mmCIF file of C-alpha atoms and ligand atoms in Angstrom:
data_model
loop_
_atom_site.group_PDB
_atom_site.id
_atom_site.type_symbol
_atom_site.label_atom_id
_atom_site.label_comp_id
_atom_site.label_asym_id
_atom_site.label_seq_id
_atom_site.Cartn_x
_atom_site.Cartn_y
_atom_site.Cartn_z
ATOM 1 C CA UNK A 1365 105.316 83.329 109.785
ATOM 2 C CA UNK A 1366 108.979 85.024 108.557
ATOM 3 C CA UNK A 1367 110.088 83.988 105.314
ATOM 4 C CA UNK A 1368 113.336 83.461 104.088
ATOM 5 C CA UNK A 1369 115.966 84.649 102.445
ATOM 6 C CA UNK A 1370 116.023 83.773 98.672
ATOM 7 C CA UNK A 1371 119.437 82.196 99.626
ATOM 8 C CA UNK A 1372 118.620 80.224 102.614
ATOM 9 C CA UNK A 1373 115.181 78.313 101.105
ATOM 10 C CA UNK A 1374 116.135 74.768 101.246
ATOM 11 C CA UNK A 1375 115.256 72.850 98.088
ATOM 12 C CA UNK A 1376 112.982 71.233 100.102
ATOM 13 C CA UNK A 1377 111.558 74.544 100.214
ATOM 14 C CA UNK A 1378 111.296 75.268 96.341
ATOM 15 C CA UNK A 1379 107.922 75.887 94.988
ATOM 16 C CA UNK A 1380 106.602 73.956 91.961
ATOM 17 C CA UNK A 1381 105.825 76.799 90.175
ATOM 18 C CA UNK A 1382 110.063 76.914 89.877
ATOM 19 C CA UNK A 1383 109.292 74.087 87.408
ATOM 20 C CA UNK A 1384 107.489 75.469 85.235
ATOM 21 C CA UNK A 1385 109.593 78.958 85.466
ATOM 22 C CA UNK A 1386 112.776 77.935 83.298
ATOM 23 C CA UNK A 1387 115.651 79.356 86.016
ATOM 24 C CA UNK A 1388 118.322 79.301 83.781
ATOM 25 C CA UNK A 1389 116.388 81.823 81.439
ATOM 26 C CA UNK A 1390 114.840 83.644 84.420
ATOM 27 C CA UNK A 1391 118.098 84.138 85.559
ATOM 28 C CA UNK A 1392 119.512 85.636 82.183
ATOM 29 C CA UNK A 1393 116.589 87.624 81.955
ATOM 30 C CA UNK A 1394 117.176 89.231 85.417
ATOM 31 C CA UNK A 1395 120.828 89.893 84.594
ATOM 32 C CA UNK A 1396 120.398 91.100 80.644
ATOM 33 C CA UNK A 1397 118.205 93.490 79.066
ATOM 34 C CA UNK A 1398 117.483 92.943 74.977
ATOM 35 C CA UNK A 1399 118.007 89.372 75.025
ATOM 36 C CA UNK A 1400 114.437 88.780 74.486
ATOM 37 C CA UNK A 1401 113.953 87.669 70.565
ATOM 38 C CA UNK A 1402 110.820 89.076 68.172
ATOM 39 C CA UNK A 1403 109.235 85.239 67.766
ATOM 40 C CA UNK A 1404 106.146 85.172 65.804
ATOM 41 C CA UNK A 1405 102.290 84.942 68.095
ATOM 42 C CA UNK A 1406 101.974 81.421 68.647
ATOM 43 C CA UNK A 1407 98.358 79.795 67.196
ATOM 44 C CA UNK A 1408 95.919 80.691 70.294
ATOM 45 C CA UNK A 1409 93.156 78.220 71.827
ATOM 46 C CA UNK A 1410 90.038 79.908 71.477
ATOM 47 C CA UNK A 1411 89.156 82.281 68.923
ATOM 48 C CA UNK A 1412 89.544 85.457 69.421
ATOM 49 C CA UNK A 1413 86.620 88.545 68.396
ATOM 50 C CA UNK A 1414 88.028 90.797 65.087
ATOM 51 C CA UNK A 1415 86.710 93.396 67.035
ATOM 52 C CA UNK A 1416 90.121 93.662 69.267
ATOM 53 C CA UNK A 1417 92.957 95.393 67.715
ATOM 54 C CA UNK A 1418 96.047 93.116 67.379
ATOM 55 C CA UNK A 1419 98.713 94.523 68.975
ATOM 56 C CA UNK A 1420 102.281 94.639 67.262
ATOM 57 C CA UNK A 1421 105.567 93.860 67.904
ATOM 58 C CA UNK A 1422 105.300 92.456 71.299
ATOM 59 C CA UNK A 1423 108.212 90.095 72.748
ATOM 60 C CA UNK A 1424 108.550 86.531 74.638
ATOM 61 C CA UNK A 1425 109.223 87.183 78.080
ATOM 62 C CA UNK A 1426 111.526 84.904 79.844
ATOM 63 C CA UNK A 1427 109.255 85.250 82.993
ATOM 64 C CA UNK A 1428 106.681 83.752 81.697
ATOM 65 C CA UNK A 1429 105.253 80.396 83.381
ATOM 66 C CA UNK A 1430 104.994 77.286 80.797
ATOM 67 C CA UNK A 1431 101.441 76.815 82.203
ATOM 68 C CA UNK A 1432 98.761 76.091 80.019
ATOM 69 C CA UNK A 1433 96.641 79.360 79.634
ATOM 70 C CA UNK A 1434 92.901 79.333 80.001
ATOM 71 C CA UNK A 1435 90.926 80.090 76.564
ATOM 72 C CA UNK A 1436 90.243 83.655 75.763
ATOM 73 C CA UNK A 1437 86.772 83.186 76.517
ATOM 74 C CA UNK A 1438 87.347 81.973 80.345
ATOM 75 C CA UNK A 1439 90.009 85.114 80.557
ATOM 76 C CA UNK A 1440 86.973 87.653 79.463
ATOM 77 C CA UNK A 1441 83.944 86.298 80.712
ATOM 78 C CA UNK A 1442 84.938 85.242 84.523
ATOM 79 C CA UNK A 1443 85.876 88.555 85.531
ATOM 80 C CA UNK A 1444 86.201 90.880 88.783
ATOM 81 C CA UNK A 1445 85.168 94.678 88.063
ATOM 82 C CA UNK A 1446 82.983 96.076 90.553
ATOM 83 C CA UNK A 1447 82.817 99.505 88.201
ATOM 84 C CA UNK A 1448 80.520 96.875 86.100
ATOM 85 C CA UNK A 1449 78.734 94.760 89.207
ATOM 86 C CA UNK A 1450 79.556 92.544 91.276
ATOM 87 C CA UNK A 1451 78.721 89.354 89.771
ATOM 88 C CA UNK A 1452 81.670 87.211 87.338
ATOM 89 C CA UNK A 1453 79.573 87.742 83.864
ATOM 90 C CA UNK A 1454 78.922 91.733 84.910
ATOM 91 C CA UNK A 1455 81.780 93.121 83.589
ATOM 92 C CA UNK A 1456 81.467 91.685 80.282
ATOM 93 C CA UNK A 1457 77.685 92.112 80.056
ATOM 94 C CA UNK A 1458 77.944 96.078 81.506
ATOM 95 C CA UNK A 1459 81.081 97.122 79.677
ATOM 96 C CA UNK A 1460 80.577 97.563 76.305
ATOM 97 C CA UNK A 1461 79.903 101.537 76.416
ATOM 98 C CA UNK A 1462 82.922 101.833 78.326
ATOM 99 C CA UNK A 1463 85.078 104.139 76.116
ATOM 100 C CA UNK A 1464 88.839 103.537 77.231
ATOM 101 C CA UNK A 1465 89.897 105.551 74.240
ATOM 102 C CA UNK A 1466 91.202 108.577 73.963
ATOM 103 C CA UNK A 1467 92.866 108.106 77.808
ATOM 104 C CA UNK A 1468 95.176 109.782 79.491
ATOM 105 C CA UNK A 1469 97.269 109.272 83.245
ATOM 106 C CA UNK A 1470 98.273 111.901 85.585
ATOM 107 C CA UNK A 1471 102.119 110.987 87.282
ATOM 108 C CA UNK A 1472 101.772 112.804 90.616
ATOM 109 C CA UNK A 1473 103.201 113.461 94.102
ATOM 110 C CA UNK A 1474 106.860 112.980 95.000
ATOM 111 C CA UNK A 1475 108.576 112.936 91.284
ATOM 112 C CA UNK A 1476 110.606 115.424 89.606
ATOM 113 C CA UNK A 1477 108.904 114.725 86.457
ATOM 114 C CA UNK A 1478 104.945 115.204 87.093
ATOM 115 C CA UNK A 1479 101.923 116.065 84.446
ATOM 116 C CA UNK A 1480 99.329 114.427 82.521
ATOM 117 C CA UNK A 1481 100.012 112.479 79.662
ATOM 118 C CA UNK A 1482 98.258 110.277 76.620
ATOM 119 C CA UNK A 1483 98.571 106.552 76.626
ATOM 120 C CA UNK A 1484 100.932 106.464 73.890
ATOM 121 C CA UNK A 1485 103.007 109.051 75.447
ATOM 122 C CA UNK A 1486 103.187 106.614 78.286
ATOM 123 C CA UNK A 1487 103.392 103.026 77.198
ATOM 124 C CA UNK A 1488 104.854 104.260 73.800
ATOM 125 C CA UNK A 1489 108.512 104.292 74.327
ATOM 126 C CA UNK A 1490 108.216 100.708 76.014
ATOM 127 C CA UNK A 1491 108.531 97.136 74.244
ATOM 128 C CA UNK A 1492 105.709 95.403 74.961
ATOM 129 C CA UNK A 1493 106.581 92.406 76.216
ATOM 130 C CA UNK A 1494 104.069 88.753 76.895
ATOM 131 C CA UNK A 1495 103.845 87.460 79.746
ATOM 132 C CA UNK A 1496 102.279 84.773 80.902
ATOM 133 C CA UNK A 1497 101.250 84.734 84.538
ATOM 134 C CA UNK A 1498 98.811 83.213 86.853
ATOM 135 C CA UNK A 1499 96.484 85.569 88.521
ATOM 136 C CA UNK A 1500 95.284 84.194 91.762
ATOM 137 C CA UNK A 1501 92.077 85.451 93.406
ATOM 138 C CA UNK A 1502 91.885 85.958 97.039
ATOM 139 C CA UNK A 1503 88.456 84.128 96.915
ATOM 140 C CA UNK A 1504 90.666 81.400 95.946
ATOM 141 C CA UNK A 1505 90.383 80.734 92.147
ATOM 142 C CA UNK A 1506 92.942 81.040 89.482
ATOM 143 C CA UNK A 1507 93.527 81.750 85.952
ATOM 144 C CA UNK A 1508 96.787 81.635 83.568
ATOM 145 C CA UNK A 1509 96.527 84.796 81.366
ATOM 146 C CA UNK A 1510 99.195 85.783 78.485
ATOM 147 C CA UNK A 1511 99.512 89.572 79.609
ATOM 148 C CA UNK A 1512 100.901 91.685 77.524
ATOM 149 C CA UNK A 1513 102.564 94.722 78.878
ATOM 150 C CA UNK A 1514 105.725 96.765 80.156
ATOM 151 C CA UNK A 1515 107.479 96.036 83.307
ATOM 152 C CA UNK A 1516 106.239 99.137 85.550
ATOM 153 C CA UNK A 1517 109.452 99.755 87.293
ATOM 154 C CA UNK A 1518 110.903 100.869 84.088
ATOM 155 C CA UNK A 1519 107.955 103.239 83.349
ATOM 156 C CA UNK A 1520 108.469 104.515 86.703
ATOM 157 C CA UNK A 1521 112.001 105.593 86.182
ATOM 158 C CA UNK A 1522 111.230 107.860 83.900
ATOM 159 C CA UNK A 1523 109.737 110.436 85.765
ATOM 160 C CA UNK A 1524 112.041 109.904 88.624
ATOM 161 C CA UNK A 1525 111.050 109.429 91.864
ATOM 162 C CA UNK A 1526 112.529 111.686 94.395
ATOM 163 C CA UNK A 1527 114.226 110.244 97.704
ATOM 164 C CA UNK A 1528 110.371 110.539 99.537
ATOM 165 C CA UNK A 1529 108.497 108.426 96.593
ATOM 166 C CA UNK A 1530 108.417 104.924 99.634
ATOM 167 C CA UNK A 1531 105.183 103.927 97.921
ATOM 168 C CA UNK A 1532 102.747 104.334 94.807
ATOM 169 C CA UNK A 1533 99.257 105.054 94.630
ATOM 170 C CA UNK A 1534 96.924 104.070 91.765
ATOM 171 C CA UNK A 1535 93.543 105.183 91.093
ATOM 172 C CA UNK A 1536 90.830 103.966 88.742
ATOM 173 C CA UNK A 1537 89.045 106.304 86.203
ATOM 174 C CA UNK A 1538 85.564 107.561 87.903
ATOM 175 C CA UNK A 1539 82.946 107.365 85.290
ATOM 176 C CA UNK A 1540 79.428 106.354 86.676
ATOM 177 C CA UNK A 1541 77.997 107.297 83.042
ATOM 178 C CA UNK A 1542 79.521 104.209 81.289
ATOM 179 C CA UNK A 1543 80.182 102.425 85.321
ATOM 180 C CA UNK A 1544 76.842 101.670 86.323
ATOM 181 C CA UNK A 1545 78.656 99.524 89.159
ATOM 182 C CA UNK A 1546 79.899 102.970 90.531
ATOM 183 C CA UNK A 1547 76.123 104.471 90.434
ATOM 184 C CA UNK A 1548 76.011 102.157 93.459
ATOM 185 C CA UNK A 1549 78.437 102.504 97.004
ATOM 186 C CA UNK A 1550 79.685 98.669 96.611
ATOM 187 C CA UNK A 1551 83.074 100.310 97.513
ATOM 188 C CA UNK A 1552 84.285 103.958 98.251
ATOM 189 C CA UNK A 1553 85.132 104.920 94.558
ATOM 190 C CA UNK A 1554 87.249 105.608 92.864
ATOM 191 C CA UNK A 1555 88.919 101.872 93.194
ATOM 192 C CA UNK A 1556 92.535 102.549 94.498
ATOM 193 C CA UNK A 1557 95.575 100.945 95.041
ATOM 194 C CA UNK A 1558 99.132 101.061 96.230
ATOM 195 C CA UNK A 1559 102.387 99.524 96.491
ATOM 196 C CA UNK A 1560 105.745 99.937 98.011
ATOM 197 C CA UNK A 1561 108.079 101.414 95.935
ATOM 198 C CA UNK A 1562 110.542 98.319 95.674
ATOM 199 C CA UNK A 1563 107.336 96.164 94.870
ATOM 200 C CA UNK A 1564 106.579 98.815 92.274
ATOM 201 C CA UNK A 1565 110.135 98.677 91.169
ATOM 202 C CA UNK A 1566 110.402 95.045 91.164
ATOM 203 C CA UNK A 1567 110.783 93.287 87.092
ATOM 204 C CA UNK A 1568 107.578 90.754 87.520
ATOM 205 C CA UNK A 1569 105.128 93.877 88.590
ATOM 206 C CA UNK A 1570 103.876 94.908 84.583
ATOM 207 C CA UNK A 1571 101.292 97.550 83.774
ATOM 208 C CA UNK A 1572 99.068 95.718 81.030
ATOM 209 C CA UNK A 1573 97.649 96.783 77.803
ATOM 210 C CA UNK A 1574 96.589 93.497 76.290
ATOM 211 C CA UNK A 1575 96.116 89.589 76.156
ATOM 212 C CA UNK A 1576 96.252 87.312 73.976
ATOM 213 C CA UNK A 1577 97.903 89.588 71.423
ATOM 214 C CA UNK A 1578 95.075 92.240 71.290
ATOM 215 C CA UNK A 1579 94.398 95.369 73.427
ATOM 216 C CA UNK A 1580 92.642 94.751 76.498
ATOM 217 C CA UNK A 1581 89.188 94.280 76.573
ATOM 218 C CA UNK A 1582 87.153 96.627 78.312
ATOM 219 C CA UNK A 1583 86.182 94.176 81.110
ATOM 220 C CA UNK A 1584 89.686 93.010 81.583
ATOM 221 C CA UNK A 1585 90.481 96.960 83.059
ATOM 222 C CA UNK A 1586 91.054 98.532 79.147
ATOM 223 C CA UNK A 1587 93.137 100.390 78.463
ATOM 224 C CA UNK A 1588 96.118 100.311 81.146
ATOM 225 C CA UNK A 1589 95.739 97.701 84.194
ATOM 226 C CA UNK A 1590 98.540 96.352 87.113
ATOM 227 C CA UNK A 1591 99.454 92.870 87.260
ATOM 228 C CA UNK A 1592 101.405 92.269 89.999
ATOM 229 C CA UNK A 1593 101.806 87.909 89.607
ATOM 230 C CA UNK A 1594 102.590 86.970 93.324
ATOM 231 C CA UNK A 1595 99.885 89.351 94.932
ATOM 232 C CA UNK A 1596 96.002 88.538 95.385
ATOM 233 C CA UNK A 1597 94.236 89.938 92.308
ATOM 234 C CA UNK A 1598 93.020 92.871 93.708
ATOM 235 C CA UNK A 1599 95.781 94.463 93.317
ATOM 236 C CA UNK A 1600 95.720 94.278 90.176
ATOM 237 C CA UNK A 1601 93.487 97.443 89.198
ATOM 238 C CA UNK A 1602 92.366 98.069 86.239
ATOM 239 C CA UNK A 1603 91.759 100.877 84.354
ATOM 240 C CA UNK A 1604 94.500 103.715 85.720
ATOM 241 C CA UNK A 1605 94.076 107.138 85.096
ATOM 242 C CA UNK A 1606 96.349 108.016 88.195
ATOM 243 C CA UNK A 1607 99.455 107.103 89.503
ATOM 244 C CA UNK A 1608 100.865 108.430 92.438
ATOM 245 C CA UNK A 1609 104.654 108.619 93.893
ATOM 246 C CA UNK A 1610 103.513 109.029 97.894
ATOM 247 C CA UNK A 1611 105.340 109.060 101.261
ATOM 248 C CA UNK A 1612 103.288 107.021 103.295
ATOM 249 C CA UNK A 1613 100.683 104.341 102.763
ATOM 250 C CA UNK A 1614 98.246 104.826 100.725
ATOM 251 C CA UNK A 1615 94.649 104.316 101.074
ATOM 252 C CA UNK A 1616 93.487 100.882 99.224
ATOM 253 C CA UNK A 1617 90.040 99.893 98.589
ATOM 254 C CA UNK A 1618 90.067 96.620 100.184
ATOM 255 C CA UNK A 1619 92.246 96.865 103.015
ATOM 256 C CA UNK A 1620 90.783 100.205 104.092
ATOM 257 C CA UNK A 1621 87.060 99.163 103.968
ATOM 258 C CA UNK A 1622 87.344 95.525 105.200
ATOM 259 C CA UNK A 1623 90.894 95.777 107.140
ATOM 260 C CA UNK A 1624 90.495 92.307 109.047
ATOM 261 C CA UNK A 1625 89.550 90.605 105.424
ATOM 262 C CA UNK A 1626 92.218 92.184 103.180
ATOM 263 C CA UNK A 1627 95.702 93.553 104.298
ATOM 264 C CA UNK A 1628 97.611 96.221 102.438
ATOM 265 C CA UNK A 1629 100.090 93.566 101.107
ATOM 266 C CA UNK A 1630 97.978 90.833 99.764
ATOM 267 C CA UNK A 1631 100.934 88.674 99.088
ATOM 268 C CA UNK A 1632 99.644 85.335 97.859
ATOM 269 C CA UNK A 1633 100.427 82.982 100.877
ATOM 270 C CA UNK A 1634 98.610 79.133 101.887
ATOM 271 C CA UNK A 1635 99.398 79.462 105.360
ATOM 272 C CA UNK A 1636 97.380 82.892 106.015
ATOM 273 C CA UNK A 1637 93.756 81.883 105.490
ATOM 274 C CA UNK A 1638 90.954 84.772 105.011
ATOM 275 C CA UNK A 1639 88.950 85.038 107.972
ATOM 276 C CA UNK A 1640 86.041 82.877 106.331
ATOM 277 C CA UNK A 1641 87.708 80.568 104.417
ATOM 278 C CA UNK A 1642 91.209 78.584 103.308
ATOM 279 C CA UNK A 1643 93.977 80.009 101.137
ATOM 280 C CA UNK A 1644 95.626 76.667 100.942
ATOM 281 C CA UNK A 1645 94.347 75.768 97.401
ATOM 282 C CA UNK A 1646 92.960 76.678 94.832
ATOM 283 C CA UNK A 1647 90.479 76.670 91.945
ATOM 284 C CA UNK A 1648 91.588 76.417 88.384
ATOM 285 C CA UNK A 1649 89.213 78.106 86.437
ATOM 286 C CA UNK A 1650 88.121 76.426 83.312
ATOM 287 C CA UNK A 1651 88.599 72.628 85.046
ATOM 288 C CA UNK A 1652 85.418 72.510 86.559
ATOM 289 C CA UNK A 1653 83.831 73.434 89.690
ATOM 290 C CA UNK A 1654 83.734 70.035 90.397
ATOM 291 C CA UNK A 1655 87.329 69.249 89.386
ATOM 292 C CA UNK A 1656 89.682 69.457 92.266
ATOM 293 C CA UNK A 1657 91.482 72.110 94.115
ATOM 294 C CA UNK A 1658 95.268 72.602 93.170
ATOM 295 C CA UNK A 1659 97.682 73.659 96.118
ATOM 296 C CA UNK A 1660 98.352 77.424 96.445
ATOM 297 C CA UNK A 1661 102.257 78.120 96.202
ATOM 298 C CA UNK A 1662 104.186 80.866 98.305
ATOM 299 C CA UNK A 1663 104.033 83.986 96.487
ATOM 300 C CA UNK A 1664 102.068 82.087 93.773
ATOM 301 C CA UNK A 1665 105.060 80.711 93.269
ATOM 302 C CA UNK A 1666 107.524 83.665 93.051
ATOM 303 C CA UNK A 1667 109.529 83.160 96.120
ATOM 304 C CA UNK A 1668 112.359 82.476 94.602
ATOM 305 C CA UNK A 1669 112.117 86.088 92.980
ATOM 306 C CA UNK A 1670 110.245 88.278 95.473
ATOM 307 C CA UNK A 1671 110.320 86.590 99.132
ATOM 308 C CA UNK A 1672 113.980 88.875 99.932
ATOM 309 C CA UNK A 1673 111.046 91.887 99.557
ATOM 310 C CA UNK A 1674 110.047 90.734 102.701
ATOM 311 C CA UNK A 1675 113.195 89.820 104.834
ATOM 312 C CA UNK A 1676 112.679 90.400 108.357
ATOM 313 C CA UNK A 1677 108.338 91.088 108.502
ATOM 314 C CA UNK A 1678 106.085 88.725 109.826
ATOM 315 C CA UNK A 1679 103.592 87.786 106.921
ATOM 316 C CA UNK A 1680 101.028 87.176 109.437
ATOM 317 C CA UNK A 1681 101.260 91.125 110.561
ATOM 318 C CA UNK A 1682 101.419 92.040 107.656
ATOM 319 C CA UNK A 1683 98.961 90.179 105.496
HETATM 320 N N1 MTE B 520 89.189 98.957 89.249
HETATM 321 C C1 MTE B 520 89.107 97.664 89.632
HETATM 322 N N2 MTE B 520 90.196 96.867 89.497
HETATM 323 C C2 MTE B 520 90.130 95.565 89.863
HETATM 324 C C3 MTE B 520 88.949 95.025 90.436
HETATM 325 C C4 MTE B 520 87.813 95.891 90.565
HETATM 326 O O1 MTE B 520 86.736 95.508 91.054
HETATM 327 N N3 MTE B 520 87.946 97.193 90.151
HETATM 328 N N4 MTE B 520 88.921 93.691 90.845
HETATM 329 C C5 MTE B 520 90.222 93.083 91.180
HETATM 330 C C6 MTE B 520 90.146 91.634 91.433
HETATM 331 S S1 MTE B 520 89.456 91.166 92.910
HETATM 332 C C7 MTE B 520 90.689 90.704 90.571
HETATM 333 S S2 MTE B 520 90.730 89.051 90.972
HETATM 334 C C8 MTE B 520 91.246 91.124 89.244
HETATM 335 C C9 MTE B 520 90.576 90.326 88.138
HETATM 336 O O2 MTE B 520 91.186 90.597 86.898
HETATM 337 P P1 MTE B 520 90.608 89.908 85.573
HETATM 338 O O3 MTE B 520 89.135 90.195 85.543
HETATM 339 O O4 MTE B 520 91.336 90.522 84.410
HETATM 340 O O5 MTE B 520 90.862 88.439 85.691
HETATM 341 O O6 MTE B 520 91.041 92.509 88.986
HETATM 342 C C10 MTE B 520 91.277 93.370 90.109
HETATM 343 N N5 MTE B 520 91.235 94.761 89.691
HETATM 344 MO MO1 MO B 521 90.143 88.972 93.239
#
């Protein structure tokens, strides 16, 4: 199917998810940097480890969905990280020798800035802002996770892309020492990535360094992951130790190893099913298994902000 313009959905049209995205607000945010206030962490459900370093000064974002999060224990223990197995509980089982400090992230390709730098050096600068966003699966679960991060576009900036930068590549650290996921071929490692530029660009795509307030957990794609709210989680890689500025598609795991299961877009959409099975709803995770299936939105909801991305291609195509 084509989907719309932004300005010619009907309000027939509008997704629930607009609900529980506050427009008026989304809309300021959009228009006005620094309007975002310091407000003190709200109290948590679920307590969370001393073992994960708090992380300071972080910011309400007026993106954020007024879902009800799952508990920090859903958010780290139902996980998707190949690197640690395939299995939900692998990651956190197999990731605890994973050292994500000291880390560093090479800024590549078509850029006339271009080296390798130290995390600080790269998030540093940046206000972390929350964010609360719902990360839906392409095996067609869902979870609402307060991300903490910085919006990637204006990480991107900085090392400005030249004229040729149309997408960016990201690559996962290669470490079958402390992996023991990548000891095996599940997928052609390193785990990679990509996106066009303007999805890159775009103010909902965030490069995270935390959740609920403290740095990620290792399992959760420590120390630097993409979240990319109206795309299929697996685009969402964890764990980045490159980031490229390219001319032409990159390779992605997924969509180059099982190219009639997973397209290069992965845009969250109910009417495109997977070849074995429905993407018209969902599975909250943390209601149940029994409990039932919610409906999946367009663009997880996000149409409103990201559907004019798409203008003009046939979501079916281009999957
Ligand atoms: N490097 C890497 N990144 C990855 C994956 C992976 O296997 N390896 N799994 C992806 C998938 S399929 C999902 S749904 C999300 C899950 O993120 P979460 O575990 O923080 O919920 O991570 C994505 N990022
Ligand atoms: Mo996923």
């Amino acid at each position: 199917m084509l989907i719309k313009k932004p300005r010619d959905i009907k309000s027939s049209d509008i997704t629930p998810e607009s609900v529980y995205l506050d427009r008026r607000k989304l809309l300021q945010a959009a228009g006005l940097s620094g309007t975002a206030m310091l407000l003190p962490q709200a109290a948590r459900p679920g307590d969370i480890p001393a073992r994960y370093k708090k992380l300071e000064g972080v910011i309400k974002s007026h993106y954020s969905t007024s879902r009800e999060p799952n508990s920090f224990e859903d958010v780290t223990t139902y996980n998707n990280f190949y690197e640690f197995g395939t299995k939900k509980s692998d990651p956190v089982d197999n990731s605890g020798n994973f050292k994500p400090q000291p880390w560093s992230v090479t800024i590549d390709g078509e850029a006339e800035v271009t080296g390798t730098f130290g995390l600080e050096d790269i998030v540093g600068p940046h206000t972390l802002e929350e964010r609360i966003y719902r990360l839906r699966c392409v095996e067609a679960w869902s979870m609402v996770v307060p991300w903490i991060g910085i919006p990637l576009g204006d990480l991107l900036k900085r090392f400005k892309p030249t004229s040729k930068a149309k997408y960016v590549a990201f690559e996962t650290i290669m470490r079958p020492g402390e992996m023991p996921g990548q000891r095996r071929s599940i997928l052609d490692w390193p785990y990679r990535e990509g996106l066009r530029i303007d999805e890159a660009m775009h103010p909902l795509t965030i490069l995270a360094t935390g959740l609920y307030g403290v740095a990620l957990p290792n399992q959760n794609g420590a120390p630097l992951r993409l979240v990319i709210p109206w795309k299929y989680g697996f685009k969402s890689i964890k764990s980045i130790v490159r980031i490229s500025f390219v001319e032409t598609m990159p390779y992605t795991s997924w969509s180059d190893t099982l190219p009639r299961e997973y397209g290069f877009y992965a845009n969250v959409n109910p009417e495109v099913d997977h070849p074995r099975w429905s993407q018209a709803r969902e599975r909250p995770i943390g209601a149940g298994f029994f409990a039932a299936k919610i409906p999946t939105l367009m663009l997880n909801g996000y149409a409103d902000q990201v559907a004019g991305l798409y203008t003009g291609m046939d979501l079916v195509k281009n999957f």
